Coordinates of C-alpha atoms in Angstrom, one line a residue:
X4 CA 17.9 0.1 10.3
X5 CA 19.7 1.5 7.6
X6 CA 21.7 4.0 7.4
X7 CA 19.8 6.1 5.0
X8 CA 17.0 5.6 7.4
X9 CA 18.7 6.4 10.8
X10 CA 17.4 8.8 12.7
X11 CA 19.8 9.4 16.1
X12 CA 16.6 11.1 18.2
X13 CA 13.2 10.1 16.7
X14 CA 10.0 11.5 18.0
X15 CA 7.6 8.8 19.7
X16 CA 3.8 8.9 18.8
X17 CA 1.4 7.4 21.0
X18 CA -1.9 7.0 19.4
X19 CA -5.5 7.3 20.3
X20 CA -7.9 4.7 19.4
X21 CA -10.6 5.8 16.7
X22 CA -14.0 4.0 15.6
X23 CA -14.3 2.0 18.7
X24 CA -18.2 3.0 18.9
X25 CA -18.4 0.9 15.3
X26 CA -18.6 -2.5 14.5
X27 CA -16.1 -2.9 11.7
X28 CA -15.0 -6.5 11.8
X29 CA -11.2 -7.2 10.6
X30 CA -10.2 -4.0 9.1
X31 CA -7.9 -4.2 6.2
X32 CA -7.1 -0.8 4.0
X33 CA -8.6 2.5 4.5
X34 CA -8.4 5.8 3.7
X35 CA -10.0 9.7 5.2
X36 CA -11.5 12.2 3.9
X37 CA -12.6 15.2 6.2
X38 CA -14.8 13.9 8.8
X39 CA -15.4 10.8 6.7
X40 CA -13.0 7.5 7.3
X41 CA -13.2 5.0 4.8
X42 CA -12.4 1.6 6.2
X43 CA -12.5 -2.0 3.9
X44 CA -13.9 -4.7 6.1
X45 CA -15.9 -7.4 4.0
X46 CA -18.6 -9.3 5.2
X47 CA -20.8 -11.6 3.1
X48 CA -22.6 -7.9 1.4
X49 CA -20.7 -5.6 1.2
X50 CA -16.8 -4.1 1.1
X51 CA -16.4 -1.3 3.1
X52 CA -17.7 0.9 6.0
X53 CA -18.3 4.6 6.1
X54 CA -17.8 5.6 8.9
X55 CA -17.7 9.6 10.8
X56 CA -14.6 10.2 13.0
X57 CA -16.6 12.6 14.5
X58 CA -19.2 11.1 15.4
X59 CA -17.9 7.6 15.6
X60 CA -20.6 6.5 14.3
X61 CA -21.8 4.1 11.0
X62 CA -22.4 6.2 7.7
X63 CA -23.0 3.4 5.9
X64 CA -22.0 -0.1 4.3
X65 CA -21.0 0.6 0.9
X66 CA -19.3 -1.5 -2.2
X67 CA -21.5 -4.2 -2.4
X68 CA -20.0 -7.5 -3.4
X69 CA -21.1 -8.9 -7.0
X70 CA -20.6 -8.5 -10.3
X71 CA -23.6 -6.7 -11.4
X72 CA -23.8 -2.4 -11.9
X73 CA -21.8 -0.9 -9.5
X74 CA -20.5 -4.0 -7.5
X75 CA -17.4 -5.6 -6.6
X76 CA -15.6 -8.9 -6.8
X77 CA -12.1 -8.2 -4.4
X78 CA -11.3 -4.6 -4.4
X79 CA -7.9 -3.3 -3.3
X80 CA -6.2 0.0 -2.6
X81 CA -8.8 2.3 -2.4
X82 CA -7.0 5.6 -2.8
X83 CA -7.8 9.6 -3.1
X84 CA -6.4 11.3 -6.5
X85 CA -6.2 15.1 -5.7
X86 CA -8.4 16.7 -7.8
X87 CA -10.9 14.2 -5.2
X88 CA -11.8 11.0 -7.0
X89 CA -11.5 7.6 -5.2
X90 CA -10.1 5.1 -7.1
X91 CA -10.0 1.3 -6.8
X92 CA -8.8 -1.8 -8.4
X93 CA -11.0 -4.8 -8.7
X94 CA -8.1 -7.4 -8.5
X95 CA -10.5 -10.6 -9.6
X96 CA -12.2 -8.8 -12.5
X97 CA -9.1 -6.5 -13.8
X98 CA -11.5 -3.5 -13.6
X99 CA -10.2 -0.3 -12.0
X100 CA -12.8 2.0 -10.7
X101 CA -12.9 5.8 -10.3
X102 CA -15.7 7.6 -8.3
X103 CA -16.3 11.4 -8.7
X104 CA -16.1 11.1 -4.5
X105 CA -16.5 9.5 -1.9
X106 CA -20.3 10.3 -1.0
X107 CA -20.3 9.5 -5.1
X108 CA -19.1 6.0 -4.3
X109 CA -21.5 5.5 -1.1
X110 CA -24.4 6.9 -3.2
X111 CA -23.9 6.4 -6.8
X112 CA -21.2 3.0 -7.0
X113 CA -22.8 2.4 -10.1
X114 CA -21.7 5.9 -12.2
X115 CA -17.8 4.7 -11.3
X116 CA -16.3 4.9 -14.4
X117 CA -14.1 1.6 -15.0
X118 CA -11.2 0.6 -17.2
X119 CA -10.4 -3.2 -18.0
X120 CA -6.8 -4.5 -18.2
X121 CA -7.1 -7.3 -20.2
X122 CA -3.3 -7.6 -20.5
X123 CA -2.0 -7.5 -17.3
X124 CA -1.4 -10.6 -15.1
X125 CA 0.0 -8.8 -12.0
X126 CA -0.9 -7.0 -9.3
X127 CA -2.3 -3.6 -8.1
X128 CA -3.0 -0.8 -10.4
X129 CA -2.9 2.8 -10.0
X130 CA -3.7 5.7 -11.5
X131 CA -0.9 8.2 -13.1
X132 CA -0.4 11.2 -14.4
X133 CA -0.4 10.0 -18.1
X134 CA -2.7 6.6 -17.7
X135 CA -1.8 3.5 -14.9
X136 CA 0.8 1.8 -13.4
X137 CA 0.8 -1.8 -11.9
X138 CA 3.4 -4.1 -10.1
X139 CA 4.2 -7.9 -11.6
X140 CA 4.3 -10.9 -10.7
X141 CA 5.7 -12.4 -13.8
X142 CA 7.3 -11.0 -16.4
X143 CA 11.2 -10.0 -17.5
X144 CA 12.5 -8.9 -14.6
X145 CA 11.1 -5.4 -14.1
X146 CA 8.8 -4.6 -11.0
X147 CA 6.7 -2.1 -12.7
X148 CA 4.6 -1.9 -15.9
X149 CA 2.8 1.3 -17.3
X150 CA -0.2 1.4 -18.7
X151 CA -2.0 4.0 -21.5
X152 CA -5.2 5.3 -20.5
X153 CA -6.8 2.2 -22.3
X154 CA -5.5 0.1 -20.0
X155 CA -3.0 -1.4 -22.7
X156 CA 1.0 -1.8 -21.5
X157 CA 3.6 0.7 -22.8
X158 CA 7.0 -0.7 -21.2
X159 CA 7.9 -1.8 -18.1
X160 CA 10.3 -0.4 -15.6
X161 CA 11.9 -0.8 -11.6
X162 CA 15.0 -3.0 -11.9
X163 CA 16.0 -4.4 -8.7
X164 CA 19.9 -3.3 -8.5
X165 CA 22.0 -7.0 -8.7
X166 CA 19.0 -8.4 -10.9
X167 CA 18.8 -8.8 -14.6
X168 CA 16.6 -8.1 -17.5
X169 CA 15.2 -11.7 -18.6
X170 CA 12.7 -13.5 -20.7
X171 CA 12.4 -16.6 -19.0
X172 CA 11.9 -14.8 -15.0
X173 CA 9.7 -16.9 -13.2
X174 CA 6.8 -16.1 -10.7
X175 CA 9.5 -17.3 -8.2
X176 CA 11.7 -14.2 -8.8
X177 CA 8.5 -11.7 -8.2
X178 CA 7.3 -13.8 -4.8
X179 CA 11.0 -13.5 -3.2
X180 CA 11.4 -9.6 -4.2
X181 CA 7.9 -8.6 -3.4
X182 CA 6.8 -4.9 -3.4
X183 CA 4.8 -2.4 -2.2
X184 CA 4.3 1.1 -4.1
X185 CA 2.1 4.0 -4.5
X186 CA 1.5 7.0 -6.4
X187 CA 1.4 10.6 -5.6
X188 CA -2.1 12.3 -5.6
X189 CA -1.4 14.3 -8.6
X190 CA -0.1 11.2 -10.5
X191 CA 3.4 12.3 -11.3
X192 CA 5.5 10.6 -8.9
X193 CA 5.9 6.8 -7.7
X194 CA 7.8 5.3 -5.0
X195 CA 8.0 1.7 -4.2
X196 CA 9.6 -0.2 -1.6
X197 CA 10.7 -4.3 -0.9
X198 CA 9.2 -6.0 1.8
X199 CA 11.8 -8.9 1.9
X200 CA 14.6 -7.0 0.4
X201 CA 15.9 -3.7 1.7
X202 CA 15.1 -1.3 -2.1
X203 CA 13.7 2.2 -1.8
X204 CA 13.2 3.7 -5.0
X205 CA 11.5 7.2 -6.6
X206 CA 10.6 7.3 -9.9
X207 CA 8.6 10.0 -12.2
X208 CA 5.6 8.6 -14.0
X209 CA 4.3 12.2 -15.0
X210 CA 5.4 10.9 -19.0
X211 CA 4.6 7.6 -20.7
X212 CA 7.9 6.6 -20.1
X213 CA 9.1 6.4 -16.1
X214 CA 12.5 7.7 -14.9
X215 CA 14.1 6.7 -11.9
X216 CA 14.6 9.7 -9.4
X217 CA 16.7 8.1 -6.8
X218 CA 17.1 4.6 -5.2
X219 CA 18.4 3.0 -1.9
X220 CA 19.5 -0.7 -1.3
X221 CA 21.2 -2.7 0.9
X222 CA 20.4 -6.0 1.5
X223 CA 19.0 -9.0 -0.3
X224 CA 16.0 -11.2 0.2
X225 CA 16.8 -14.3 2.1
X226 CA 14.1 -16.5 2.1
X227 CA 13.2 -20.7 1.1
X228 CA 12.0 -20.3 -2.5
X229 CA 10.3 -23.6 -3.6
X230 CA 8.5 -24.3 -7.3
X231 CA 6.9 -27.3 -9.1
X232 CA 5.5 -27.7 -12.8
X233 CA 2.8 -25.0 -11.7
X234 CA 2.9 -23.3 -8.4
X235 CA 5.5 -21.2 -6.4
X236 CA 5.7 -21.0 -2.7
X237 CA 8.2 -18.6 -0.3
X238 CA 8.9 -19.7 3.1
X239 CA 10.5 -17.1 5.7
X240 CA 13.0 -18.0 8.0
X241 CA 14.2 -17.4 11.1
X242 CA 17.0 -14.7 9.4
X243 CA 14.2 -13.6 6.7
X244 CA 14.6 -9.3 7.0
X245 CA 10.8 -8.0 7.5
X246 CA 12.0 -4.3 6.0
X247 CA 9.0 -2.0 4.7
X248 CA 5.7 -3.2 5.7
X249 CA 3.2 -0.5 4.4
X250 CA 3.1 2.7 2.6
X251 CA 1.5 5.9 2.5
X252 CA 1.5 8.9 0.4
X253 CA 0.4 12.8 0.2
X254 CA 0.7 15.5 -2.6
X255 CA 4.0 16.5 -0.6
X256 CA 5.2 13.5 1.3
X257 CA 5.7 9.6 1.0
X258 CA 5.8 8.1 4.8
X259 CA 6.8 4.6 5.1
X260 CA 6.2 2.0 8.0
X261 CA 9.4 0.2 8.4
X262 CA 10.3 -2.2 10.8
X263 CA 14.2 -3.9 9.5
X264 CA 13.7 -7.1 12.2
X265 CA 14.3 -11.2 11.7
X266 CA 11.3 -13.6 11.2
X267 CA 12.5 -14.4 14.6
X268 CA 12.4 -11.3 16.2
X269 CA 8.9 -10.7 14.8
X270 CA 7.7 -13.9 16.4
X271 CA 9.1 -12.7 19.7
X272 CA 7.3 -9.7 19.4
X273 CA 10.4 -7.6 18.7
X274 CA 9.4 -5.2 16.9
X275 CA 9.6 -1.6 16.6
X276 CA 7.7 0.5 13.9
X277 CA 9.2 3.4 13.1
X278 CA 7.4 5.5 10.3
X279 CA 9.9 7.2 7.5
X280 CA 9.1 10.6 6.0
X281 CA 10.0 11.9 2.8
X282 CA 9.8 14.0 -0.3
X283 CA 9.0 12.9 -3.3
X284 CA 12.5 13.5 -4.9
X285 CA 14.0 10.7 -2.5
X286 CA 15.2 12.7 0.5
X287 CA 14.7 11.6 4.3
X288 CA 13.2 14.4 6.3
X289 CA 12.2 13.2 9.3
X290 CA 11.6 9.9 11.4
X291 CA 8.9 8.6 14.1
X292 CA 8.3 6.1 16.4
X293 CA 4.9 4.3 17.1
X294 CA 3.8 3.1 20.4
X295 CA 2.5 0.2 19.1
X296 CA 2.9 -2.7 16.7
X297 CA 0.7 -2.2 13.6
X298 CA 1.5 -3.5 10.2
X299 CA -0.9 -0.7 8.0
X300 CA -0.6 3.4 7.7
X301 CA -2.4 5.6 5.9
X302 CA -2.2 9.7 6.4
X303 CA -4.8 12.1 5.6
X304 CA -4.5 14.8 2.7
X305 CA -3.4 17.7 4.7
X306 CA -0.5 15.8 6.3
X307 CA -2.0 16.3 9.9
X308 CA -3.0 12.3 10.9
X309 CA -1.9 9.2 10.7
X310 CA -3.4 6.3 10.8
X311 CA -2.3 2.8 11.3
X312 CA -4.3 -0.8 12.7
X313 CA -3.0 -2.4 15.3
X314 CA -1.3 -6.2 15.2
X315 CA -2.9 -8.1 18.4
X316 CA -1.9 -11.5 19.4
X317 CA -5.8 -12.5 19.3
X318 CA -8.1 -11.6 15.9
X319 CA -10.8 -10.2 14.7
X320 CA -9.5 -7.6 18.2
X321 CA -7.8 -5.2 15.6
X322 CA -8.3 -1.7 16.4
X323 CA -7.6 2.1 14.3
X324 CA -5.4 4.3 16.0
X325 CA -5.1 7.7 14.7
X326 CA -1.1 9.9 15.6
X327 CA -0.7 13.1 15.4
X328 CA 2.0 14.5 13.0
X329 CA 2.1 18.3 13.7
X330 CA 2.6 18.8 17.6

């Protein structure tokens, strides 16, 4: 692990299981909301389950699949924005999606207010402070692009340190330094991090234009990069660094599931996930280690749970384990 990310006696978490009383297929993203835990996990109708944490029992099925009022082609990273909303991006149609709440998105899908990006030919969006923001996968050189409240581009941003500003960047380029981000509920703040590529970086998105707070990196991708006439393709390899594999973020806190092993290692099962905690100016404040392997987090608004699904040797047996962060 880094040494900006070393931690000489990190707490271990064990987690309890959650939603074992529900039939939720192969989870992918969710997020929590009180009693309420919303968990994507698509079958031929619809999206996503409600389901109560409480109860551990089914709410209800919710984001049906379509294209008609209120439906969804492929949604992806269903978030909470502070003052409540759930917000979504519907990656096949370019649509992003805000719901009052989420009982307004189980009950009413079809009052979601939705903003098209005609102009953008990358990957998530989010919501800011001052409009959107989205990650690339083509364009000069930049990771980041932000958007106006129309959903129109105002400049892009999130320079890889060792890369280079450039018209002619290829798909290739954005495939081998892939990223994960995310917002802060309030919209102000952004912090994204390089799967194959060891780059932490904080920026402030609170303006039109984004500023970079503070950065970390270390290491470069090393990975088989192949291209034709039209299509790109990355292989890993056995010395490929797996570094940040998920993030999550509160009003206060960013927390980051890192793991900093080999493709080989991974395949070996050698792998320990330690979750990274910090500020949203940049600065480390504490480190924990899971139990188990799991390749997803997500932490509830008041900074009290984790949660994070499991990465078993056999599918669909992926389960939802739920940590503990204040004991």
């Amino acid at each position: 692990m880094p040494q900006y990310a070393d931690c000489d006696s990190p707490t271990i978490l064990v987690g309890e299981r959650v939603c074992q009383n529900v039939f939720i297929g192969f989870p992918g993203s969710f997020i929590s909301s009180g009693d309420t835990i919303l968990v994507e996990d698509g079958d031929d109708e619809y999206w996503f389950s409600a389901i109560s944490l409480s109860g551990d029992s089914l709410i209800a099925r919710c984001g049906k699949i379509g294209q008609g009022p209120g439906e969804l082609i492929r949604p992806v990273s269903p978030r909470l924005l502070l003052n409540g909303e759930l917000t979504m991006y519907d990656r096949s149609a370019n649509i992003f999606c805000r719901n009052r709440d989420i009982l307004n998105f189980i009950e009413h899908p079809d009052s979601a207010r939705r903003v098209t990006f005609k102009n953008h030919q990358g990957g998530v969006i989010m919501a800011t402070a001052s409009g959107y923001v989205g990650f690339q996968t083509m364009g000069d050189g930049h990771m980041l692009t932000s958007y106006d409240p129309e959903g129109m581009p105002t400049g892009n941003f999130g320079l890889i340190p060792g890369t280079r500003v450039s018209d002619d960047t290829t798909p290739e380029f954005y495939l081998v330094n892939q990223i994960d981000y995310t917002v802060s509920p309030d919209g102000n703040k952004l912090c994204a991090a390089g799967l194959y590529h060891d780059w932490l970086a904080f920026f402030d998105v609170s303006s039109g234009e984004a500023s970079l707070i503070k950065q970390y990196y270390s290491e470069s991708p090393v990975v088989m990069s192949e291209s034709s006439s039209d299509s790109y393709h990355v292989d890993l390899l056995p010395e490929t660094k797996l570094h940040f594999r998920s993030i999550a973020s509160t009003d206060e806190s960013v927390y980051l599931l890192y793991w900093g092993v080999t493709e080989e290692d991974r395949e070996k099962g050698k792998v320990t996930c330690s979750v990274l905690h910090y500020d949203w100016n940049g600065r480390l404040s504490s480190c924990w280690r899971l139990n188990e392997i799991v390749d997803y987090i997500y932490v509830d608004e008041d900074d009290k749970n984790l949660y994070a699904r499991t990465m078993p040797d056999v599918y669909p047996e992926v389960e939802i384990l739920r940590y503990n962060l204040i004991e």
